[in-house]
Amino acid sequence: MDADLGGAQPTAAPATLRLNAVIVSVVDTTPRVLTVRHPDGRPALPYGLLRDDDRTLDRALRRWVGEQSGLELGYVEQLYTFGDIRRDSGETARTLSIAYLALVQPTAARVDAAWIDWYDLLPWEDWRSGRPAAHDALLPALSDWVDDAAGPACHQRRRDRVDIAFGIDPQRERASASEPAGGDLWDGVRVLDRYELLWEAGLVAEALRDRGDDAADTHPAGSWRGTPLALDHRRIAATALGRLRGKLTYRPVVFELLPPTFTLRRLQQVVEALAGVSLHTQNFRRLVDRGGFVEGTGEFEEQTGGRPAERFRFRPEVLRERPRPGLGLPRRS
Amino acid sequence: MDADLGGAQPTAAPATLRLNAVIVSVVDTTPRVLTVRHPDGRPALPYGLLRDDDRTLDRALRRWVGEQSGLELGYVEQLYTFGDIRRDSGETARTLSIAYLALVQPTAARVDAAWIDWYDLLPWEDWRSGRPAAHDALLPALSDWVDDAAGPACHQRRRDRVDIAFGIDPQRERASASEPAGGDLWDGVRVLDRYELLWEAGLVAEALRDRGDDAADTHPAGSWRGTPLALDHRRIAATALGRLRGKLTYRPVVFELLPPTFTLRRLQQVVEALAGVSLHTQNFRRLVDRGGFVEGTGEFEEQTGGRPAERFRFRPEVLRERPRPGLGLPRRS
DNA sequence: CGACTTATGCTCACGCGTAGCATTACCTTA
DNA sequence: TAAGGTAATGCTACGCGTGAGCATAAGTCG
């Protein structure tokens, strides 16, 4: 490699820089994302700017989130930096978004804030009650998109992408009726793949909008398309969900979303909410306490209906006992 | 949440923007990273700038890497955006680095380029020949750092961090002599944790340099400290190694580093080089072909010493057959 | 030809994930 | 007060993936 490598002159476009936050909390069985109102009226992810006196990007994020909403962020993780030119079709300068994922406990959240159900944004991601209804509309539409391909090579690539992203088994395709689609091949982590596929296929409102079609949000609705966000924020939300799902399986991040003590049922609910699948209760319990993730306090929760549940607390020692401590997903049904 | 959220005025510091690439290839059993010469004389990761006409960040990267080195990148993945203020202690403006990981096949690489062994940068990461020798010096030094903590809380936190990052079992600590440290708790993915720990403990040259100590590279050498890079580039290289190790276990990325056909031995070597551990050959073979990752061509490799090995090729269908196809790491010894 | 190296096949045990069945303990309602 | 419902929790059987070794095949080297 030549010695002058990397010696380029700084002629680069001075891009606008922005920090975005996907702030997540789980209330009941609903995973929720904090939104603000964008100038164009649509909901958007909260964002802020980097200041000279912010020593690190993380600190900048915590600072402005605190200033804007009063939220004290706990767990924070950088997600991705988005810089596609299509982000702001209107403006001339490129906008660069550094996106972060943050987890907060519901109690810390202001009640009046504009939280939105994550699965309102991405309805095709929630398998907790079986195959998401959104698939009924999306899969045929994707099939049409596959068939619209120009040339057999493109066709094949599209089919592969759809099959992989949505976990479609080409073998079992026809034997359908008997089995209502198992989702064995569904990979919960591929949230971004799926969103981008739908974008390319023109099945989400942002696709039309980004292509210059105004009045895109007057798109034939149907809840199966999900609620669009401003700019490319839904793409960011998809990235966040995928990342979080992945992380669940090898780091005990769920506990960031829970109060200091909680019942196992509650823990399971939160995991299910994020993973988007129902879990086998008994196996989940075994996993969690034989795995050393939690320990019982002596206390019991008294609620309506059913035997009182013991309250547990997170056992931080698990981090020292196991190299990659995460909650596997013992799926039910 | 208030309606004026996110409406901040763009008073942000106009940061300098830069794209960095960790370009990886494996030759023989050595994982190597492409470097260039930084103005200060130290080796550095290649970097380039974003241009107005680059539609996406990925494309910008491919463009300037091609311009600079003639390399055609195959697999490319965004790693992380670094923006700590300490990056450029000298300059006033903050530099933002968007770092990418790229995998190339050795044949595509120009021979005269300045490739550097990844484990020269991070000598404590290579367990292929048992416990890395670098640990002999590092672990005691880290222990000293732990003991230097101000106050018991800080002490405990430091101890936990060291133990977790380096997979130290506090129980088995004393029973030492008999067992030469198994590394059962070692998590190959925590490369960045380890590097940052060493940085904080002042055990890598960059630490002194970043703290304003000039002549930092005249630091008492010892190969166990690893070769420093310019700026924070070693941190970026550590991020890349961690990410790649993680990805190996759930996506078939290794094949990006291999020619179209290869022997299983070669495949194993490459995985071992990246994972930094030795694998159990028979179990690895079983994993790989029962897992459907490869299929035999009829051809055989004729080489010196030993029975000829069949040449295999990657089986892309595995992507459709299994939700998270990755090579587990059946560790040896 | 014998020693050595590498490739490849096969077995056996164990732990974990999958799937149910069973029991306990409290609430609600008849 | 008894019956029925719901939730929590315990326990077992089974299959598969993984860990660990033994054994054999098929070349090269001296």
XYZ file of C-alpha atoms (C1' of nucleotides) in Angstrom:
726
model
C 0.000 0.000 0.000
C 1.295 3.409 -0.914
C 2.814 5.708 1.621
C 0.496 8.564 0.777
C -2.521 6.585 1.818
C -4.866 8.326 4.106
C -3.277 11.638 3.407
C -6.336 12.928 1.652
C -7.232 16.585 1.966
C -10.270 17.368 4.047
C -12.578 18.288 1.198
C -15.395 16.307 2.662
C -18.898 17.604 2.900
C -19.539 19.155 6.297
C -22.419 16.986 7.254
C -24.985 17.884 9.842
C -24.584 15.692 12.851
C -27.323 14.451 15.084
C -27.695 11.987 17.905
C -30.810 9.851 17.979
C -32.089 7.809 20.875
C -34.330 4.787 20.908
C -35.470 4.908 24.505
C -37.197 1.726 25.477
C -39.278 0.607 28.382
C -41.747 -2.192 28.894
C -45.087 -1.508 30.510
C -47.256 -4.521 31.146
C -46.622 -6.630 28.110
C -45.947 -3.741 25.762
C -42.481 -2.692 24.700
C -42.566 1.031 24.184
C -40.404 3.606 22.503
C -40.300 7.277 23.387
C -41.226 9.657 20.590
C -41.414 13.387 20.048
C -43.290 15.415 17.513
C -41.302 16.221 14.417
C -41.824 19.587 12.667
C -43.640 17.775 9.889
C -46.174 16.502 12.373
C -45.157 12.895 12.371
C -43.823 11.174 15.452
C -40.055 10.928 15.547
C -37.329 9.595 17.760
C -35.948 12.200 20.118
C -32.720 13.710 18.971
C -30.120 16.156 20.102
C -26.853 17.690 19.085
C -23.298 17.148 20.078
C -21.663 19.978 21.967
C -18.005 20.860 22.168
C -17.910 20.195 25.863
C -19.322 16.680 25.618
C -16.372 14.466 26.264
C -17.880 11.369 24.730
C -20.842 10.652 22.529
C -22.526 8.690 25.296
C -22.305 11.630 27.619
C -23.735 13.934 25.020
C -26.677 11.624 24.688
C -27.293 11.410 28.414
C -27.003 15.149 28.703
C -29.587 16.155 26.156
C -31.975 13.367 26.998
C -31.824 14.632 30.553
C -32.341 18.197 29.459
C -35.241 17.383 27.183
C -37.150 14.843 29.186
C -35.669 14.660 32.648
C -34.973 10.972 32.108
C -31.847 9.558 33.680
C -30.681 6.896 31.297
C -29.244 3.713 32.701
C -28.118 1.281 30.079
C -26.981 2.957 26.887
C -25.488 1.392 23.781
C -24.493 2.813 20.452
C -26.425 1.245 17.619
C -25.395 2.487 14.247
C -24.581 5.596 12.305
C -26.932 6.369 9.473
C -25.785 8.581 6.657
C -27.622 7.646 3.513
C -28.125 10.574 1.232
C -31.792 9.756 0.909
C -32.370 10.594 4.524
C -33.302 14.185 3.793
C -34.488 14.331 0.266
C -35.296 17.981 0.733
C -32.066 19.335 2.151
C -28.797 19.738 0.369
C -26.405 18.762 3.127
C -26.229 15.216 4.331
C -27.477 14.490 7.818
C -25.570 11.986 9.846
C -27.447 10.270 12.667
C -25.649 8.432 15.377
C -28.301 6.238 16.884
C -28.337 4.924 20.410
C -30.374 2.372 22.277
C -31.299 3.166 25.882
C -33.246 1.123 28.392
C -35.191 2.675 31.232
C -37.543 1.420 33.887
C -41.143 2.454 33.474
C -41.168 4.145 36.861
C -38.468 6.482 35.692
C -40.525 7.498 32.706
C -42.730 10.527 32.706
C -46.257 9.408 32.296
C -47.271 12.169 29.935
C -44.543 11.397 27.442
C -45.437 10.122 24.012
C -44.611 6.468 24.210
C -45.502 4.320 21.274
C -45.826 0.553 21.083
C -42.793 -0.867 19.306
C -45.039 -3.319 17.542
C -47.220 -0.520 16.245
C -44.138 0.456 14.306
C -43.254 -3.090 13.315
C -46.437 -5.165 13.527
C -44.924 -8.098 11.641
C -42.439 -8.701 14.459
C -44.774 -9.870 17.191
C -45.290 -13.626 17.310
C -46.544 -13.768 20.879
C -50.026 -14.696 19.759
C -48.911 -16.891 16.931
C -48.138 -15.781 13.442
C -48.608 -12.021 13.209
C -51.725 -11.027 11.336
C -49.646 -8.548 9.347
C -48.067 -11.464 7.507
C -51.335 -12.266 5.801
C -51.034 -9.060 3.843
C -47.287 -8.698 3.680
C -46.205 -12.089 2.442
C -48.367 -12.084 -0.676
C -47.293 -8.517 -1.391
C -43.670 -9.558 -1.053
C -44.301 -12.455 -3.381
C -45.600 -10.023 -5.951
C -42.480 -7.961 -5.517
C -40.352 -11.042 -6.052
C -42.229 -11.820 -9.236
C -41.747 -8.276 -10.462
C -38.014 -8.798 -10.548
C -36.179 -7.981 -13.731
C -34.493 -11.133 -14.832
C -34.131 -14.541 -13.253
C -31.012 -13.707 -11.236
C -32.700 -10.774 -9.584
C -35.755 -12.919 -9.051
C -33.759 -15.570 -7.289
C -31.977 -13.059 -5.098
C -35.237 -11.471 -4.078
C -36.792 -14.794 -3.271
C -33.830 -15.805 -1.170
C -33.887 -12.564 0.715
C -37.569 -12.795 1.464
C -37.374 -16.436 2.472
C -34.443 -15.862 4.771
C -35.740 -12.671 6.318
C -39.190 -14.062 6.987
C -38.153 -17.612 7.741
C -40.054 -19.200 4.910
C -39.313 -22.822 4.217
C -39.584 -23.332 0.470
C -40.105 -27.063 1.028
C -43.055 -26.862 3.320
C -44.625 -24.119 1.273
C -47.409 -26.224 -0.173
C -48.072 -28.580 2.746
C -49.424 -25.415 4.306
C -53.005 -25.916 5.351
C -52.402 -28.526 7.980
C -49.702 -26.553 9.724
C -50.438 -22.897 10.379
C -46.813 -21.897 9.781
C -44.458 -22.711 12.580
C -41.944 -19.936 12.336
C -39.143 -22.397 13.066
C -36.936 -20.575 10.645
C -37.918 -17.125 11.825
C -34.911 -15.320 13.238
C -36.083 -12.662 15.646
C -32.866 -10.755 15.216
C -33.359 -9.960 11.530
C -35.635 -7.027 12.218
C -33.651 -4.654 10.071
C -33.479 -7.077 7.161
C -37.217 -7.308 7.190
C -37.811 -3.596 7.407
C -35.415 -2.863 4.583
C -36.997 -5.528 2.472
C -40.406 -4.008 3.008
C -38.981 -0.609 2.210
C -37.508 -1.835 -1.037
C -40.732 -3.534 -1.923
C -42.569 -0.280 -1.342
C -44.695 -1.759 1.416
C -44.015 0.843 4.076
C -45.028 4.457 3.858
C -41.455 5.716 4.072
C -40.623 4.065 0.779
C -42.988 6.235 -1.187
C -42.065 9.275 0.824
C -38.341 8.796 0.225
C -38.993 8.370 -3.455
C -40.401 11.839 -3.627
C -44.014 10.854 -3.500
C -45.688 13.370 -1.291
C -48.817 12.561 0.589
C -47.208 9.254 1.254
C -48.813 8.915 4.618
C -52.195 8.956 3.015
C -51.080 5.582 1.813
C -53.801 2.955 1.905
C -53.546 2.349 5.572
C -54.043 -1.068 6.984
C -52.468 -1.596 10.361
C -50.249 -4.252 8.882
C -48.024 -1.535 7.424
C -47.237 -0.164 10.846
C -47.091 3.430 11.958
C -44.538 5.421 9.995
C -42.113 7.768 11.740
C -40.443 10.900 10.468
C -37.350 10.654 8.297
C -35.711 7.240 8.549
C -36.552 6.824 12.191
C -38.474 3.646 11.769
C -35.392 2.113 10.277
C -33.520 3.132 13.394
C -36.211 1.633 15.579
C -35.900 -1.603 13.633
C -32.156 -1.634 14.119
C -32.674 -1.156 17.824
C -35.145 -4.002 18.164
C -32.880 -6.390 16.318
C -29.887 -5.445 18.376
C -31.747 -5.738 21.634
C -33.133 -9.141 20.725
C -29.683 -10.353 19.953
C -28.216 -8.990 23.117
C -30.855 -10.659 25.250
C -29.419 -14.016 24.381
C -25.923 -13.365 25.610
C -26.044 -10.523 28.129
C -28.470 -10.014 30.996
C -29.820 -6.715 29.745
C -33.465 -7.441 30.553
C -32.855 -6.518 34.127
C -32.228 -2.938 33.102
C -35.900 -2.754 32.320
C -37.078 -4.169 35.628
C -37.274 -2.792 39.129
C -34.838 -4.200 41.713
C -37.219 -7.006 42.601
C -39.728 -8.699 40.371
C -41.571 -11.961 39.931
C -40.454 -14.543 37.447
C -43.659 -14.043 35.596
C -42.843 -10.384 35.174
C -39.372 -11.232 33.961
C -40.836 -13.615 31.457
C -43.311 -11.016 30.266
C -40.567 -8.527 29.599
C -38.448 -11.035 27.736
C -41.434 -12.092 25.698
C -42.291 -8.507 24.921
C -38.855 -7.875 23.502
C -38.224 -11.203 21.848
C -41.693 -11.162 20.362
C -42.353 -14.803 21.143
C -44.153 -16.724 23.848
C -41.966 -18.792 26.095
C -42.507 -22.102 27.813
C -42.990 -20.989 31.387
C -41.497 -23.935 33.231
C -38.443 -24.131 31.070
C -37.960 -20.418 31.307
C -38.039 -20.621 35.079
C -35.490 -23.393 35.118
C -33.269 -21.508 32.767
C -33.416 -18.418 34.870
C -32.763 -19.744 38.311
C -30.613 -22.748 37.537
C -28.676 -20.414 35.301
C -27.990 -18.292 38.320
C -29.517 -15.143 36.913
C -31.743 -14.460 39.882
C -32.097 -15.286 43.532
C -35.241 -15.276 45.599
C -35.873 -12.660 48.207
C -38.140 -14.071 50.886
C -40.970 -11.790 49.881
C -44.067 -12.664 47.974
C -46.245 -10.664 45.700
C -49.898 -10.556 46.579
C -52.188 -9.985 43.679
C -55.490 -11.045 42.374
C -56.018 -14.553 41.148
C -53.619 -17.348 41.772
C -50.865 -18.376 44.065
C -48.607 -15.578 45.268
C -45.311 -15.359 43.434
C -41.968 -14.950 45.067
C -40.068 -11.796 44.330
C -36.624 -12.280 42.889
C -33.667 -10.041 42.346
C -30.930 -10.050 39.752
C -27.757 -11.868 40.716
C -24.844 -9.853 39.336
C -22.462 -12.668 40.192
C -23.729 -14.487 37.146
C -21.493 -12.224 35.124
C -18.486 -13.740 36.802
C -19.691 -17.295 36.686
C -20.554 -17.660 33.049
C -18.791 -16.257 30.036
C -21.869 -15.288 28.015
C -24.832 -15.129 30.327
C -28.006 -14.623 28.358
C -31.542 -15.824 28.383
C -32.150 -18.450 25.786
C -35.625 -18.515 24.416
C -37.446 -21.742 25.245
C -40.298 -21.248 22.836
C -43.762 -22.396 23.535
C -46.108 -24.123 21.097
C -42.837 14.811 26.800
C -42.819 18.423 25.696
C -43.633 19.401 22.185
C -40.482 21.436 21.738
C -38.342 18.372 22.135
C -35.768 17.875 19.491
C -36.196 21.366 18.265
C -32.718 22.397 19.371
C -30.823 24.919 17.304
C -27.867 23.578 15.374
C -25.161 25.081 17.531
C -23.209 21.871 17.535
C -19.523 21.745 16.948
C -18.745 21.075 13.301
C -16.752 17.941 13.854
C -14.269 16.563 11.386
C -15.581 13.373 9.915
C -13.554 10.401 8.886
C -14.168 6.845 7.793
C -11.848 4.167 9.097
C -11.497 0.645 7.810
C -10.275 -2.457 9.534
C -9.477 -4.569 6.509
C -8.858 -8.139 7.481
C -7.456 -11.155 5.766
C -6.019 -14.405 7.009
C -2.769 -15.704 5.575
C -1.653 -19.088 6.773
C -2.646 -19.012 10.392
C -2.211 -15.287 10.840
C -5.105 -12.858 10.903
C -3.865 -9.633 9.425
C -4.991 -6.045 9.315
C -4.081 -3.540 6.655
C -2.243 -0.456 7.887
C -0.894 2.751 6.433
C 1.724 5.116 7.728
C 0.332 7.970 9.753
C 2.001 11.419 9.540
C 3.420 10.861 13.021
C 5.250 7.802 11.775
C 3.171 5.218 13.549
C 1.138 2.638 11.693
C -2.529 3.525 11.419
C -5.717 2.119 9.998
C -6.451 3.398 6.516
C -8.975 6.173 6.426
C -10.824 8.328 3.981
C -13.365 11.052 3.771
C -16.999 11.170 2.902
C -17.877 12.950 -0.317
C -21.100 14.660 -1.246
C -21.714 12.247 -4.038
C -21.397 9.125 -1.924
C -24.919 7.909 -1.586
C -24.287 5.753 1.451
C -21.495 5.432 3.957
C -20.725 1.917 2.765
C -20.254 3.141 -0.759
C -17.975 5.910 0.384
C -15.842 3.340 2.109
C -15.642 1.059 -0.887
C -14.833 4.001 -3.098
C -11.857 5.350 -1.230
C -10.488 1.968 -0.303
C -10.548 1.164 -3.981
C -8.899 4.453 -4.862
C -6.211 4.099 -2.262
C -5.321 0.465 -2.475
C -7.067 -1.042 -5.459
C -8.778 -3.508 -3.154
C -12.300 -4.522 -4.020
C -14.009 -5.072 -0.720
C -16.454 -7.918 -0.398
C -18.029 -8.166 3.010
C -18.323 -4.824 4.768
C -19.948 -4.023 8.092
C -20.180 -0.864 10.113
C -18.577 -1.231 13.502
C -18.882 1.820 15.630
C -18.567 5.562 15.602
C -15.860 6.937 17.815
C -16.046 10.504 18.973
C -14.289 10.822 22.302
C -12.768 14.209 22.784
C -9.489 12.648 23.783
C -8.989 11.274 20.334
C -6.948 14.233 19.184
C -5.488 15.824 22.219
C -3.695 18.303 20.000
C -6.467 19.607 17.820
C -9.315 21.802 18.839
C -12.088 20.314 16.775
C -13.430 16.893 17.569
C -12.768 14.132 15.093
C -15.508 11.652 14.479
C -14.473 8.262 13.132
C -16.978 5.920 11.619
C -15.219 2.587 11.699
C -15.887 -0.308 9.370
C -14.877 -3.923 9.276
C -14.076 -5.427 5.887
C -13.058 -8.957 4.976
C -10.972 -9.766 1.926
C -9.369 -12.867 0.514
C -5.593 -12.901 0.641
C -5.340 -13.309 -3.107
C -7.107 -10.011 -3.580
C -4.594 -8.263 -1.398
C -1.587 -6.498 -2.784
C 1.472 -8.229 -1.511
C 3.461 -5.088 -0.849
C 0.857 -3.621 1.446
C 1.624 -3.126 5.096
C -0.284 -5.911 6.742
C 0.168 -6.376 10.431
C -0.635 -9.392 12.580
C -3.786 -8.680 14.563
C -2.241 -10.411 17.535
C 0.784 -8.156 17.380
C -1.670 -5.441 18.262
C -3.499 -7.503 20.863
C -1.124 -10.231 22.048
C -3.278 -11.140 25.023
C -6.060 -12.328 22.721
C -4.412 -15.390 21.203
C -5.064 -18.624 23.098
C -4.228 -20.957 20.247
C -1.114 -22.158 21.987
C -2.578 -22.130 25.436
C -2.671 -19.206 27.774
C -1.079 -16.202 26.051
C 2.324 -15.370 27.416
C 1.285 -11.732 27.635
C -0.928 -12.637 30.579
C 2.080 -13.360 32.732
C 2.910 -9.700 32.719
C -0.536 -8.197 32.329
C -2.484 -9.939 35.051
C -0.156 -8.966 37.899
C -0.027 -5.426 36.563
C -3.809 -5.342 36.492
C -3.887 -6.641 40.026
C -1.706 -3.743 41.083
C -4.090 -1.394 39.372
C -6.988 -2.957 41.220
C -5.168 -2.482 44.504
C -4.447 1.157 43.669
C -8.155 1.886 43.697
C -9.374 4.741 45.825
C -11.833 3.293 48.258
C -13.338 -0.159 48.625
C -16.214 0.415 46.216
C -13.881 1.398 43.431
C -11.659 -1.524 44.348
C -14.515 -3.955 44.040
C -15.618 -2.537 40.747
C -12.157 -2.775 39.319
C -11.743 -6.326 40.502
C -15.036 -7.336 38.969
C -14.179 -5.742 35.689
C -10.807 -7.415 35.491
C -12.165 -10.794 36.501
C -14.981 -10.659 33.990
C -12.916 -9.301 31.142
C -10.110 -11.788 31.583
C -12.233 -14.705 32.703
C -10.654 -15.069 36.103
C -12.394 -17.376 38.507
C -11.984 -15.932 41.990
C -12.660 -19.352 43.501
C -9.987 -21.253 41.704
C -7.531 -18.431 42.182
C -5.375 -20.172 44.774
C -5.659 -23.761 43.566
C -3.551 -22.416 40.745
C -0.356 -24.390 40.415
C -1.931 -27.691 39.502
C -4.055 -26.237 36.754
C -2.356 -23.874 34.324
C -5.481 -21.748 33.990
C -8.170 -23.182 31.804
C -9.712 -20.112 30.310
C -13.174 -21.615 30.733
C -14.521 -18.243 31.656
C -12.644 -16.389 28.939
C -15.073 -14.757 26.542
C -13.384 -14.245 23.228
C -15.830 -11.522 22.318
C -14.815 -9.123 25.068
C -11.845 -7.803 23.171
C -12.824 -4.193 23.596
C -13.469 -4.577 27.313
C -9.969 -5.895 27.735
C -8.322 -3.215 25.674
C -10.147 -0.458 27.489
C -9.257 -1.950 30.810
C -5.599 -2.025 29.861
C -5.877 1.529 28.651
C -7.352 2.684 31.931
C -4.714 0.820 33.848
C -2.054 2.564 31.820
C -0.719 -0.685 30.430
C -0.825 0.211 26.763
C 1.251 2.921 25.162
C -1.779 4.885 24.021
C -2.782 5.525 27.604
C 0.286 7.573 28.365
C 0.152 9.242 24.991
C -3.466 10.295 25.428
C -2.690 11.670 28.833
C -0.269 14.123 27.302
C 2.848 12.166 28.064
C 5.058 12.576 25.040
C 7.629 10.011 24.138
C 5.013 7.508 25.125
C 6.160 4.996 22.592
C 9.539 4.825 24.259
C 7.499 3.094 26.899
C 9.283 0.114 28.429
C 8.595 -2.186 25.575
C 7.924 -5.831 26.173
C 5.979 -7.516 23.422
C 3.176 -8.215 25.850
C 2.008 -4.626 25.504
C 1.376 -5.069 21.817
C 2.200 -2.725 18.963
C 0.540 0.654 19.382
C -1.191 2.344 16.483
C -1.743 6.019 15.780
C -4.570 7.871 17.498
C -7.173 5.488 18.911
C -6.824 3.018 16.093
C -5.910 0.124 18.278
C -9.178 0.582 20.059
C -10.907 0.354 16.717
C -8.981 -2.787 15.867
C -10.075 -4.279 19.180
C -13.688 -3.442 18.449
C -13.373 -5.135 15.104
C -11.911 -8.325 16.501
C -14.618 -8.592 19.117
C -17.349 -8.015 16.611
C -15.947 -10.502 14.157
C -15.575 -13.173 16.809
C -19.153 -12.697 17.802
C -20.406 -12.818 14.264
C -18.587 -16.050 13.545
C -20.886 -17.850 15.907
C -24.119 -16.909 14.234
C -23.375 -15.981 10.624
C -21.171 -17.790 8.115
C -18.787 -14.905 7.585
C -15.618 -16.985 7.588
C -16.212 -17.929 4.024
C -15.650 -14.345 2.981
C -12.031 -14.881 3.866
C -11.637 -18.079 1.886
C -11.342 -18.862 -1.812
C -14.304 -20.587 -3.476
C -12.961 -24.004 -2.562
C -10.897 -24.966 0.424
C -10.078 -27.888 2.648
C -11.704 -28.332 6.007
C -8.335 -27.922 7.590
C -7.986 -24.535 5.988
C -11.430 -23.543 7.157
C -10.520 -24.593 10.658
C -7.296 -22.633 10.540
C -9.104 -19.478 9.582
C -11.713 -19.882 12.283
C -9.008 -20.572 14.818
C -7.052 -17.566 13.713
C -9.997 -15.291 14.288
C -11.457 -16.907 17.365
C -8.014 -17.148 18.914
C -8.549 -20.666 20.186
C -7.652 -24.134 19.023
C -10.531 -26.297 17.992
C -11.187 -29.991 18.280
C -10.690 -31.112 14.706
C -13.155 -33.978 14.541
C -15.931 -32.076 16.228
C -15.288 -29.091 14.038
C -15.593 -31.242 10.963
C -18.813 -32.727 12.184
C -20.200 -29.302 12.974
C -19.310 -28.005 9.576
C -20.626 -30.667 7.316
C -23.509 -32.028 9.359
C -24.438 -28.403 9.868
C -24.724 -28.080 6.141
C -22.219 -25.281 5.825
C -20.151 -26.955 3.149
C -20.378 -29.619 0.511
C -17.563 -31.634 -0.980
C -16.397 -31.069 -4.491
C -14.913 -34.274 -5.821
C -11.446 -32.754 -5.944
C -8.602 -33.389 -3.591
C -5.757 -31.225 -2.499
C -2.324 -32.690 -3.021
C 0.227 -31.317 -0.669
C 3.225 -32.360 1.284
C 2.837 -34.681 4.231
C -0.309 -36.610 4.956
C -3.397 -37.893 3.296
C -4.882 -35.651 0.603
C -7.796 -33.556 1.738
C -11.005 -33.086 -0.113
C -11.840 -29.621 -1.293
C -15.141 -28.205 -0.114
C -17.227 -25.272 -1.064
C -19.604 -23.105 0.892
C -23.247 -24.098 0.754
C -25.300 -20.914 0.620
C -28.457 -22.919 1.167
C -27.533 -23.163 4.814
C -28.819 -19.632 5.157
C -32.264 -20.821 4.271
C -32.172 -23.973 6.308
C -31.137 -22.626 9.666
C -32.119 -19.407 11.361
C -28.745 -18.514 12.830
C -26.069 -20.467 11.038
C -22.744 -19.971 12.710
C -19.738 -21.996 13.616
C -19.747 -22.892 17.259
C -16.332 -23.284 18.753
C -15.647 -26.852 19.864
C -12.604 -26.050 21.919
C -9.725 -28.400 22.235
C -7.853 -29.260 25.422
C 9.721 -50.487 4.232
C 8.753 -48.121 8.530
C 7.805 -43.710 10.809
C 5.277 -39.760 10.570
C 1.579 -36.633 9.147
C -2.928 -35.530 7.939
C -7.713 -36.761 6.861
C -11.760 -38.845 8.196
C -15.107 -42.143 10.558
C -17.303 -43.625 14.699
C -18.699 -44.031 19.652
C -20.099 -42.670 24.189
C -21.390 -39.606 27.802
C -23.421 -35.452 29.307
C -26.015 -31.241 29.439
C -29.371 -28.473 27.600
C -33.608 -27.494 25.285
C -38.333 -29.414 24.296
C -42.588 -31.097 26.057
C -45.625 -32.605 29.304
C -47.596 -34.070 33.758
C -48.407 -33.072 38.559
C -48.920 -30.441 42.750
C -49.326 -26.355 45.597
C -51.556 -22.175 47.077
C -54.354 -18.420 46.663
C -58.722 -15.991 44.703
C -63.581 -15.917 43.187
C -68.035 -17.428 43.133
C -71.836 -20.443 44.107
C -68.011 -23.656 53.122
C -67.172 -25.990 48.948
C -66.104 -25.953 44.055
C -63.710 -24.103 40.322
C -60.205 -21.126 38.359
C -55.686 -19.210 38.021
C -50.978 -18.767 38.801
C -46.649 -20.666 40.735
C -43.599 -24.235 41.058
C -41.635 -29.073 40.927
C -40.333 -33.095 38.322
C -39.567 -36.446 34.478
C -38.649 -38.359 29.861
C -36.532 -37.717 25.497
C -33.708 -36.140 21.597
C -30.021 -33.601 19.951
C -25.901 -30.913 19.999
C -21.449 -30.815 21.962
C -17.237 -32.469 24.369
C -13.747 -35.947 24.301
C -11.457 -39.926 22.570
C -10.344 -44.058 19.920
C -9.516 -45.970 15.477
C -8.540 -46.224 10.603
C -7.257 -44.590 5.969
C -4.030 -42.651 2.801
C -0.632 -40.134 1.628
C 4.791 -38.177 2.361
C 9.509 -38.563 4.041
C 13.816 -40.827 5.236
